Amino acid sequence: MTRVIHTGDTHVGYRQYHSPERRQDFLDAFEAVIDDAIRTDLDAVVHAGDLFHDRRPDLPDLLGVLSALRRLDDAGVPFLAIVGNHEATRGSQWLDLFENLGLAIRLDDEPTVVGDTAFYGLDHVPRSRRDGLDYDFAPPPADADATALVAHGLFTPFPHADWDTEAMLDAASVDFDAVLLGDNHAPDTAQVDGTWVTYCGSTERASADERDARGYSLVTFGDDAVDIRRRSLDTRPFAFVDVELAADEGVERVRERVREHDLSDAVAVVSITGDGEPVTPAAVEDAAVEAGALLARVTDHRAVGGDVTDADPDVDFADPDAAVRERVREMGLSDLGHRLDETVRDDAIAESNVRDRVASAVSDAVADDALDDPSASDAAGETETDGDADGDADADAPDEDQVSMGDFL
């Protein structure tokens, strides 16, 4: 029998609502998972990607994660992980650093055996590059009683899916008993062709539409069965205040509704609909802070396209950053498109440096195309390349129609 914590989407370093307290909350939630792992008699912590919120975590976030992983290592609990889309870089990953320090194991197409279960990993792969994946995994050792794949992406049969789980399982060279997923922040579990497929959900609320409690999963492999149980985390409370104003009601009614909630150290998310008077968000935010809230986010849906019932349900107006990310995801941009989008919208990059960053990204993309297609070298001119992901400029490019799992791991 093998018992593991399945977690993911910890997004350490996310300065949600531009709040330093919220940034600390994401690290605190990750540390709470590690604390639970140390207190619990289990075999490993399995992280399904997006440990960090972005590919350039600040030093305090790195040090916080390193401290937590050292405590886990001191307790003799291995940390198995993959790379998610938020933290992925073009070369070596932060996860590689943790592995080099002996604090983590980066899962890949070779089995990592813990207890009697063989774990494999599949980093996030952009949608534009999935058609050529061969899902060729090394066979598990003979003494492994169970197998599990850890992956990051939006898989069927869950909402917003763009990755066919059934096709992946059919193509895989290993029969998996379970697929432990990250990327979807809502916990969910289903069976696909007899394989348990499960999301653990995020450990903190990364957007205002994540109303349910945050947590992780405890997964047990044994007796020819997979047992998945949900565990909640004690995270900062969110107070969701939904106000429908009558025709003669206005800001005072909203303030009254805000005061009806326990807002002590909470994030107050106020949603306004109805036929009432216009409402100034600042007046509502002041009332929430006076009632003890850490901060408040006020959305008057009447001012952003009509009643909430008529609004696009996939857009979270209370968190504009989340809404933009969702729209960018739906656009199906190429890897280069995503890099340019992130560069232009990154507040941490000085405006004077944006042009150079964009030019560098385009130059890198042209060089990569020249490596993948030698006939494109004329178009690329004399552009100097920085080699493949491992720094080997002479490495053979993968065949266009058959891409090895190792090219992404």
XYZ file of C-alpha atoms in Angstrom, residues 124-133 162-163 329 331-338 369 372 400-401 403 408:
27
model
C 2.505 20.899 -19.187
C 2.692 20.748 -22.973
C 1.248 23.613 -25.068
C -1.813 22.577 -27.024
C -0.078 23.379 -30.324
C 2.570 20.695 -29.633
C 0.486 17.799 -28.359
C -0.423 16.073 -31.621
C 3.056 14.573 -31.969
C 3.316 13.194 -28.429
C -8.655 20.795 -24.286
C -6.747 17.525 -23.721
C -6.090 30.877 -22.845
C -7.223 32.513 -27.928
C -5.019 29.424 -28.384
C -1.839 31.447 -28.780
C 1.437 29.844 -29.745
C 4.280 29.588 -27.245
C 5.705 32.798 -28.692
C 2.335 34.514 -28.429
C 2.106 33.609 -24.748
C 12.317 27.215 -36.022
C 13.354 22.254 -36.145
C 7.911 16.681 -36.797
C 5.364 13.867 -36.617
C 7.823 13.934 -30.594
C 9.076 18.104 -22.717
